[in-house]
Amino acid sequence: MSIIIIRSVILYILVVFSVRLMGKRQLGELQPSELVITILVSNIATLPLEDTDIPVMVGVTPILSLICFEVIVSYLILHMPYLRKIISGSPKIIISNGKINRKVMSELRFSVDDLMTALRGRDIFDISEVQFAIVETTGSVSIMKKPEKDIPTRENLNIPAENTDPPQVVVSDGEIMNIALKSLGFNEQFVKNISKKSGVKVPDIFIMTADSSGNCFIAQKSDRSPIKIEGGQEDDKN
């Protein structure tokens, strides 16, 4: 039993390392070559677990070989566009100027149901609202609405807006996130000042977010209502 556990831990760490090496993608976003490598790695990893007579290295060696091969292929694809087209394919336009290209849909074996499902996934239930749609190499569908059907932006409505990055978590379960603070240009003193201002001690904070302007949101570990604070102290910047 202990041998199986040790084998499981070794292969688990190796597979996690392999997936991390290929990048952070969801299963539906994998390129064809990445999907093949993922399937092969998962199948090879099960062999030493199912049969204890098979040495662990019999599973480790091909997994490492496949990952090395994938890294090499990814490098070549990055520097050779024609090879990228052969291995990963190219995006296909299925709707242009509001017109559906049935020939391309037939080549991709893309049914009407597939198209409507993709549209509904983008909150579009009327195909007449679509100006342009393209099937990416991952199989996902990118869609652009017709201008008159699209949601207006602040720029369209002449509403001024400040360009700021979204808030980041600076306190998680009572622990200060120094990396997030540093990226915002703050230090720990900023959190302490906000804690004092809000009357909530840092260990009692469940989640605290902040943006570069010093606007904060505090959710406490207790059942009390969240606290919003606008504008932190500028002298707390590094």
PDB file of C-alpha atoms in Angstrom:
ATOM      1  CA  MET A   1       0.000   0.000   0.000  1.00  0.00           C
ATOM      2  CA  SER A   2       2.833   2.392   0.911  1.00  0.00           C
ATOM      3  CA  ILE A   3       4.447   1.766  -2.496  1.00  0.00           C
ATOM      4  CA  ILE A   4       1.228   2.767  -4.273  1.00  0.00           C
ATOM      5  CA  ILE A   5       0.976   5.939  -2.188  1.00  0.00           C
ATOM      6  CA  ILE A   6       4.579   6.915  -2.944  1.00  0.00           C
ATOM      7  CA  ARG A   7       4.070   6.206  -6.650  1.00  0.00           C
ATOM      8  CA  SER A   8       0.866   8.263  -6.630  1.00  0.00           C
ATOM      9  CA  VAL A   9       2.583  11.239  -4.993  1.00  0.00           C
ATOM     10  CA  ILE A  10       5.529  11.121  -7.419  1.00  0.00           C
ATOM     11  CA  LEU A  11       3.313  10.903 -10.494  1.00  0.00           C
ATOM     12  CA  TYR A  12       0.913  13.534  -9.146  1.00  0.00           C
ATOM     13  CA  ILE A  13       3.750  16.030  -8.681  1.00  0.00           C
ATOM     14  CA  LEU A  14       5.143  15.186 -12.117  1.00  0.00           C
ATOM     15  CA  VAL A  15       1.787  15.593 -13.894  1.00  0.00           C
ATOM     16  CA  VAL A  16       1.059  18.894 -12.090  1.00  0.00           C
ATOM     17  CA  PHE A  17       4.532  20.123 -13.071  1.00  0.00           C
ATOM     18  CA  SER A  18       3.899  19.056 -16.662  1.00  0.00           C
ATOM     19  CA  VAL A  19       0.557  20.863 -16.871  1.00  0.00           C
ATOM     20  CA  ARG A  20       2.029  24.013 -15.291  1.00  0.00           C
ATOM     21  CA  LEU A  21       4.880  23.914 -17.798  1.00  0.00           C
ATOM     22  CA  MET A  22       2.407  23.954 -20.672  1.00  0.00           C
ATOM     23  CA  GLY A  23       0.789  27.107 -19.296  1.00  0.00           C
ATOM     24  CA  LYS A  24      -2.445  28.085 -17.576  1.00  0.00           C
ATOM     25  CA  ARG A  25      -5.213  27.110 -19.947  1.00  0.00           C
ATOM     26  CA  GLN A  26      -8.625  25.612 -19.459  1.00  0.00           C
ATOM     27  CA  LEU A  27      -9.302  22.310 -21.206  1.00  0.00           C
ATOM     28  CA  GLY A  28     -11.414  24.008 -23.865  1.00  0.00           C
ATOM     29  CA  GLU A  29      -8.615  26.495 -24.640  1.00  0.00           C
ATOM     30  CA  LEU A  30      -5.923  23.912 -25.394  1.00  0.00           C
ATOM     31  CA  GLN A  31      -4.368  23.849 -28.837  1.00  0.00           C
ATOM     32  CA  PRO A  32      -4.580  20.449 -30.613  1.00  0.00           C
ATOM     33  CA  SER A  33      -0.940  19.598 -29.818  1.00  0.00           C
ATOM     34  CA  GLU A  34      -1.411  20.537 -26.155  1.00  0.00           C
ATOM     35  CA  LEU A  35      -4.581  18.455 -25.896  1.00  0.00           C
ATOM     36  CA  VAL A  36      -2.804  15.413 -27.354  1.00  0.00           C
ATOM     37  CA  ILE A  37       0.088  15.777 -24.901  1.00  0.00           C
ATOM     38  CA  THR A  38      -2.354  16.156 -21.983  1.00  0.00           C
ATOM     39  CA  ILE A  39      -4.228  12.976 -22.937  1.00  0.00           C
ATOM     40  CA  LEU A  40      -1.011  10.999 -23.429  1.00  0.00           C
ATOM     41  CA  VAL A  41       0.473  12.185 -20.117  1.00  0.00           C
ATOM     42  CA  SER A  42      -2.679  11.242 -18.204  1.00  0.00           C
ATOM     43  CA  ASN A  43      -2.773   7.783 -19.779  1.00  0.00           C
ATOM     44  CA  ILE A  44       0.931   7.082 -19.206  1.00  0.00           C
ATOM     45  CA  ALA A  45       0.696   8.213 -15.567  1.00  0.00           C
ATOM     46  CA  THR A  46      -1.939   5.572 -14.832  1.00  0.00           C
ATOM     47  CA  LEU A  47       0.195   2.646 -16.000  1.00  0.00           C
ATOM     48  CA  PRO A  48       2.585   2.447 -12.971  1.00  0.00           C
ATOM     49  CA  LEU A  49      -0.400   2.948 -10.642  1.00  0.00           C
ATOM     50  CA  GLU A  50      -2.453   0.113 -12.104  1.00  0.00           C
ATOM     51  CA  ASP A  51       0.443  -2.342 -12.265  1.00  0.00           C
ATOM     52  CA  THR A  52       2.990  -2.187  -9.439  1.00  0.00           C
ATOM     53  CA  ASP A  53       5.275  -4.497 -11.415  1.00  0.00           C
ATOM     54  CA  ILE A  54       5.945  -1.640 -13.831  1.00  0.00           C
ATOM     55  CA  PRO A  55       8.834   0.550 -12.582  1.00  0.00           C
ATOM     56  CA  VAL A  56       7.947   4.192 -11.862  1.00  0.00           C
ATOM     57  CA  MET A  57      10.611   5.332 -14.338  1.00  0.00           C
ATOM     58  CA  VAL A  58       8.649   3.621 -17.099  1.00  0.00           C
ATOM     59  CA  GLY A  59       6.000   6.271 -16.507  1.00  0.00           C
ATOM     60  CA  VAL A  60       8.283   9.168 -15.591  1.00  0.00           C
ATOM     61  CA  THR A  61      10.585   8.928 -18.620  1.00  0.00           C
ATOM     62  CA  PRO A  62       7.937   9.158 -21.391  1.00  0.00           C
ATOM     63  CA  ILE A  63       6.094  11.926 -19.522  1.00  0.00           C
ATOM     64  CA  LEU A  64       9.251  14.047 -19.317  1.00  0.00           C
ATOM     65  CA  SER A  65      10.023  13.224 -22.959  1.00  0.00           C
ATOM     66  CA  LEU A  66       6.556  14.342 -24.075  1.00  0.00           C
ATOM     67  CA  ILE A  67       6.788  17.586 -22.106  1.00  0.00           C
ATOM     68  CA  CYS A  68      10.224  18.328 -23.568  1.00  0.00           C
ATOM     69  CA  PHE A  69       8.806  17.619 -27.023  1.00  0.00           C
ATOM     70  CA  GLU A  70       5.868  19.966 -26.360  1.00  0.00           C
ATOM     71  CA  VAL A  71       8.212  22.754 -25.206  1.00  0.00           C
ATOM     72  CA  ILE A  72      10.310  22.342 -28.359  1.00  0.00           C
ATOM     73  CA  VAL A  73       7.231  22.323 -30.602  1.00  0.00           C
ATOM     74  CA  SER A  74       5.854  25.422 -28.826  1.00  0.00           C
ATOM     75  CA  TYR A  75       9.157  27.214 -29.427  1.00  0.00           C
ATOM     76  CA  LEU A  76       9.159  26.261 -33.111  1.00  0.00           C
ATOM     77  CA  ILE A  77       5.503  27.285 -33.513  1.00  0.00           C
ATOM     78  CA  LEU A  78       6.290  30.660 -31.926  1.00  0.00           C
ATOM     79  CA  HIS A  79       9.042  31.379 -34.455  1.00  0.00           C
ATOM     80  CA  MET A  80       7.631  29.616 -37.528  1.00  0.00           C
ATOM     81  CA  PRO A  81       4.160  30.861 -38.530  1.00  0.00           C
ATOM     82  CA  TYR A  82       3.768  28.290 -41.298  1.00  0.00           C
ATOM     83  CA  LEU A  83       4.418  25.469 -38.812  1.00  0.00           C
ATOM     84  CA  ARG A  84       1.868  27.001 -36.435  1.00  0.00           C
ATOM     85  CA  LYS A  85      -0.702  26.902 -39.216  1.00  0.00           C
ATOM     86  CA  ILE A  86       0.044  23.227 -39.929  1.00  0.00           C
ATOM     87  CA  ILE A  87      -0.091  22.082 -36.284  1.00  0.00           C
ATOM     88  CA  SER A  88      -2.684  24.414 -34.751  1.00  0.00           C
ATOM     89  CA  GLY A  89      -4.632  25.403 -37.845  1.00  0.00           C
ATOM     90  CA  SER A  90      -5.924  28.924 -38.437  1.00  0.00           C
ATOM     91  CA  PRO A  91      -9.028  30.850 -37.371  1.00  0.00           C
ATOM     92  CA  LYS A  92     -12.015  30.572 -39.708  1.00  0.00           C
ATOM     93  CA  ILE A  93     -14.550  33.316 -40.353  1.00  0.00           C
ATOM     94  CA  ILE A  94     -18.096  31.949 -40.237  1.00  0.00           C
ATOM     95  CA  ILE A  95     -20.004  35.259 -40.192  1.00  0.00           C
ATOM     96  CA  SER A  96     -18.860  38.348 -42.081  1.00  0.00           C
ATOM     97  CA  ASN A  97     -20.876  41.533 -42.576  1.00  0.00           C
ATOM     98  CA  GLY A  98     -23.798  39.729 -40.973  1.00  0.00           C
ATOM     99  CA  LYS A  99     -23.772  36.912 -43.552  1.00  0.00           C
ATOM    100  CA  ILE A 100     -23.229  33.266 -42.546  1.00  0.00           C
ATOM    101  CA  ASN A 101     -20.571  31.389 -44.499  1.00  0.00           C
ATOM    102  CA  ARG A 102     -22.128  27.946 -44.857  1.00  0.00           C
ATOM    103  CA  LYS A 103     -19.093  26.588 -46.744  1.00  0.00           C
ATOM    104  CA  VAL A 104     -16.715  27.316 -43.860  1.00  0.00           C
ATOM    105  CA  MET A 105     -19.206  25.938 -41.346  1.00  0.00           C
ATOM    106  CA  SER A 106     -19.380  22.737 -43.399  1.00  0.00           C
ATOM    107  CA  GLU A 107     -15.564  22.489 -43.525  1.00  0.00           C
ATOM    108  CA  LEU A 108     -15.398  22.836 -39.751  1.00  0.00           C
ATOM    109  CA  ARG A 109     -18.354  20.472 -39.258  1.00  0.00           C
ATOM    110  CA  PHE A 110     -19.934  23.327 -37.328  1.00  0.00           C
ATOM    111  CA  SER A 111     -23.688  22.821 -37.038  1.00  0.00           C
ATOM    112  CA  VAL A 112     -26.385  25.442 -36.588  1.00  0.00           C
ATOM    113  CA  ASP A 113     -26.837  24.216 -33.025  1.00  0.00           C
ATOM    114  CA  ASP A 114     -23.114  24.734 -32.378  1.00  0.00           C
ATOM    115  CA  LEU A 115     -23.350  28.283 -33.693  1.00  0.00           C
ATOM    116  CA  MET A 116     -26.443  29.149 -31.650  1.00  0.00           C
ATOM    117  CA  THR A 117     -24.893  27.632 -28.519  1.00  0.00           C
ATOM    118  CA  ALA A 118     -21.811  29.824 -28.991  1.00  0.00           C
ATOM    119  CA  LEU A 119     -24.009  32.910 -29.483  1.00  0.00           C
ATOM    120  CA  ARG A 120     -26.073  32.185 -26.379  1.00  0.00           C
ATOM    121  CA  GLY A 121     -22.810  31.794 -24.461  1.00  0.00           C
ATOM    122  CA  ARG A 122     -22.141  35.436 -25.334  1.00  0.00           C
ATOM    123  CA  ASP A 123     -25.682  36.505 -24.323  1.00  0.00           C
ATOM    124  CA  ILE A 124     -26.793  36.813 -27.950  1.00  0.00           C
ATOM    125  CA  PHE A 125     -30.112  35.152 -28.729  1.00  0.00           C
ATOM    126  CA  ASP A 126     -30.807  36.874 -32.062  1.00  0.00           C
ATOM    127  CA  ILE A 127     -28.338  35.999 -34.828  1.00  0.00           C
ATOM    128  CA  SER A 128     -29.285  39.179 -36.691  1.00  0.00           C
ATOM    129  CA  GLU A 129     -27.320  41.142 -34.045  1.00  0.00           C
ATOM    130  CA  VAL A 130     -24.016  39.574 -35.145  1.00  0.00           C
ATOM    131  CA  GLN A 131     -21.727  41.514 -37.476  1.00  0.00           C
ATOM    132  CA  PHE A 132     -18.722  39.211 -37.410  1.00  0.00           C
ATOM    133  CA  ALA A 133     -17.872  35.795 -35.928  1.00  0.00           C
ATOM    134  CA  ILE A 134     -14.710  33.725 -36.140  1.00  0.00           C
ATOM    135  CA  VAL A 135     -13.919  30.206 -34.940  1.00  0.00           C
ATOM    136  CA  GLU A 136     -10.563  30.231 -33.151  1.00  0.00           C
ATOM    137  CA  THR A 137      -8.042  27.398 -33.378  1.00  0.00           C
ATOM    138  CA  THR A 138      -9.162  26.247 -29.916  1.00  0.00           C
ATOM    139  CA  GLY A 139     -12.738  25.788 -31.153  1.00  0.00           C
ATOM    140  CA  SER A 140     -14.116  28.795 -29.300  1.00  0.00           C
ATOM    141  CA  VAL A 141     -16.102  31.435 -31.179  1.00  0.00           C
ATOM    142  CA  SER A 142     -15.253  35.142 -31.025  1.00  0.00           C
ATOM    143  CA  ILE A 143     -18.177  37.412 -31.842  1.00  0.00           C
ATOM    144  CA  MET A 144     -18.602  41.098 -32.662  1.00  0.00           C
ATOM    145  CA  LYS A 145     -22.056  42.632 -32.537  1.00  0.00           C
ATOM    146  CA  LYS A 146     -23.378  45.092 -35.072  1.00  0.00           C
ATOM    147  CA  PRO A 147     -22.584  48.664 -33.915  1.00  0.00           C
ATOM    148  CA  GLU A 148     -26.248  49.574 -33.449  1.00  0.00           C
ATOM    149  CA  LYS A 149     -26.785  46.460 -31.306  1.00  0.00           C
ATOM    150  CA  ASP A 150     -23.666  46.789 -29.163  1.00  0.00           C
ATOM    151  CA  ILE A 151     -23.603  48.218 -25.645  1.00  0.00           C
ATOM    152  CA  PRO A 152     -22.485  51.883 -25.686  1.00  0.00           C
ATOM    153  CA  THR A 153     -19.216  52.768 -23.965  1.00  0.00           C
ATOM    154  CA  ARG A 154     -18.412  55.726 -21.751  1.00  0.00           C
ATOM    155  CA  GLU A 155     -16.616  57.219 -24.730  1.00  0.00           C
ATOM    156  CA  ASN A 156     -19.775  56.958 -26.846  1.00  0.00           C
ATOM    157  CA  LEU A 157     -21.761  58.696 -24.111  1.00  0.00           C
ATOM    158  CA  ASN A 158     -19.024  61.300 -23.469  1.00  0.00           C
ATOM    159  CA  ILE A 159     -18.742  60.242 -19.825  1.00  0.00           C
ATOM    160  CA  PRO A 160     -15.221  60.823 -18.421  1.00  0.00           C
ATOM    161  CA  ALA A 161     -13.574  57.871 -16.731  1.00  0.00           C
ATOM    162  CA  GLU A 162     -10.251  57.365 -14.990  1.00  0.00           C
ATOM    163  CA  ASN A 163      -8.014  54.601 -16.347  1.00  0.00           C
ATOM    164  CA  THR A 164      -7.158  52.488 -13.299  1.00  0.00           C
ATOM    165  CA  ASP A 165      -6.311  48.842 -12.768  1.00  0.00           C
ATOM    166  CA  PRO A 166      -8.906  46.704 -10.936  1.00  0.00           C
ATOM    167  CA  PRO A 167      -8.659  46.311  -7.143  1.00  0.00           C
ATOM    168  CA  GLN A 168      -6.392  43.615  -5.748  1.00  0.00           C
ATOM    169  CA  VAL A 169      -6.666  41.521  -2.595  1.00  0.00           C
ATOM    170  CA  VAL A 170      -4.259  43.063  -0.083  1.00  0.00           C
ATOM    171  CA  VAL A 171      -5.483  41.130   2.975  1.00  0.00           C
ATOM    172  CA  SER A 172      -6.647  37.523   2.813  1.00  0.00           C
ATOM    173  CA  ASP A 173      -7.985  35.813   5.932  1.00  0.00           C
ATOM    174  CA  GLY A 174      -6.070  38.196   8.209  1.00  0.00           C
ATOM    175  CA  GLU A 175      -2.784  37.890   6.276  1.00  0.00           C
ATOM    176  CA  ILE A 176      -1.288  40.906   4.485  1.00  0.00           C
ATOM    177  CA  MET A 177      -0.442  40.295   0.808  1.00  0.00           C
ATOM    178  CA  ASN A 178       2.823  42.224   0.392  1.00  0.00           C
ATOM    179  CA  ILE A 179       3.209  41.415  -3.314  1.00  0.00           C
ATOM    180  CA  ALA A 180      -0.208  42.916  -4.119  1.00  0.00           C
ATOM    181  CA  LEU A 181       0.557  45.965  -1.968  1.00  0.00           C
ATOM    182  CA  LYS A 182       3.858  46.500  -3.741  1.00  0.00           C
ATOM    183  CA  SER A 183       2.229  46.285  -7.175  1.00  0.00           C
ATOM    184  CA  LEU A 184      -0.198  49.023  -6.080  1.00  0.00           C
ATOM    185  CA  GLY A 185       2.623  51.159  -4.707  1.00  0.00           C
ATOM    186  CA  PHE A 186       1.675  50.755  -1.030  1.00  0.00           C
ATOM    187  CA  ASN A 187       3.306  49.154   1.994  1.00  0.00           C
ATOM    188  CA  GLU A 188       2.053  47.468   5.160  1.00  0.00           C
ATOM    189  CA  GLN A 189       1.567  50.832   6.849  1.00  0.00           C
ATOM    190  CA  PHE A 190      -1.217  51.543   4.370  1.00  0.00           C
ATOM    191  CA  VAL A 191      -3.129  48.472   5.571  1.00  0.00           C
ATOM    192  CA  LYS A 192      -2.539  49.397   9.210  1.00  0.00           C
ATOM    193  CA  ASN A 193      -3.841  52.933   8.625  1.00  0.00           C
ATOM    194  CA  ILE A 194      -6.928  51.648   6.835  1.00  0.00           C
ATOM    195  CA  SER A 195      -7.440  49.125   9.643  1.00  0.00           C
ATOM    196  CA  LYS A 196      -7.273  51.916  12.215  1.00  0.00           C
ATOM    197  CA  LYS A 197      -9.567  54.127  10.165  1.00  0.00           C
ATOM    198  CA  SER A 198     -12.177  51.386   9.748  1.00  0.00           C
ATOM    199  CA  GLY A 199     -11.915  50.169  13.335  1.00  0.00           C
ATOM    200  CA  VAL A 200     -11.282  46.595  12.175  1.00  0.00           C
ATOM    201  CA  LYS A 201      -8.085  44.850  13.228  1.00  0.00           C
ATOM    202  CA  VAL A 202      -6.080  43.158  10.483  1.00  0.00           C
ATOM    203  CA  PRO A 203      -6.498  39.626  11.976  1.00  0.00           C
ATOM    204  CA  ASP A 204     -10.296  40.206  11.907  1.00  0.00           C
ATOM    205  CA  ILE A 205     -10.324  41.027   8.179  1.00  0.00           C
ATOM    206  CA  PHE A 206     -11.479  38.214   5.911  1.00  0.00           C
ATOM    207  CA  ILE A 207     -10.925  40.012   2.593  1.00  0.00           C
ATOM    208  CA  MET A 208      -9.634  43.504   1.913  1.00  0.00           C
ATOM    209  CA  THR A 209      -9.215  44.833  -1.601  1.00  0.00           C
ATOM    210  CA  ALA A 210      -7.602  48.094  -2.672  1.00  0.00           C
ATOM    211  CA  ASP A 211      -6.874  49.946  -5.893  1.00  0.00           C
ATOM    212  CA  SER A 212      -4.070  52.328  -6.817  1.00  0.00           C
ATOM    213  CA  SER A 213      -6.184  55.302  -5.696  1.00  0.00           C
ATOM    214  CA  GLY A 214      -6.447  53.881  -2.176  1.00  0.00           C
ATOM    215  CA  ASN A 215     -10.131  52.932  -2.381  1.00  0.00           C
ATOM    216  CA  CYS A 216     -10.717  49.920  -0.150  1.00  0.00           C
ATOM    217  CA  PHE A 217     -13.354  47.274   0.478  1.00  0.00           C
ATOM    218  CA  ILE A 218     -13.276  45.309   3.742  1.00  0.00           C
ATOM    219  CA  ALA A 219     -15.211  42.114   4.456  1.00  0.00           C
ATOM    220  CA  GLN A 220     -14.902  41.069   8.086  1.00  0.00           C
ATOM    221  CA  LYS A 221     -14.713  37.544   9.477  1.00  0.00           C
ATOM    222  CA  SER A 222     -17.767  38.356  11.588  1.00  0.00           C
ATOM    223  CA  ASP A 223     -21.262  38.761  10.148  1.00  0.00           C
ATOM    224  CA  ARG A 224     -20.993  42.556  10.156  1.00  0.00           C
ATOM    225  CA  SER A 225     -21.654  44.534   6.986  1.00  0.00           C
ATOM    226  CA  PRO A 226     -18.744  45.183   4.607  1.00  0.00           C
ATOM    227  CA  ILE A 227     -16.945  48.511   4.852  1.00  0.00           C
ATOM    228  CA  LYS A 228     -15.989  50.772   1.949  1.00  0.00           C
ATOM    229  CA  ILE A 229     -13.303  53.422   2.338  1.00  0.00           C
ATOM    230  CA  GLU A 230     -12.497  55.899  -0.421  1.00  0.00           C
ATOM    231  CA  GLY A 231      -9.028  57.295  -0.834  1.00  0.00           C
ATOM    232  CA  GLY A 232      -6.167  55.955   1.260  1.00  0.00           C
ATOM    233  CA  GLN A 233      -3.208  57.904   2.569  1.00  0.00           C
ATOM    234  CA  GLU A 234      -0.878  58.993  -0.219  1.00  0.00           C
ATOM    235  CA  ASP A 235       2.107  59.126   2.152  1.00  0.00           C
ATOM    236  CA  ASP A 236       1.904  55.340   2.523  1.00  0.00           C
ATOM    237  CA  LYS A 237       3.179  54.869  -1.016  1.00  0.00           C
ATOM    238  CA  ASN A 238       6.640  53.411  -1.408  1.00  0.00           C
TER     239      ASN A 238
END
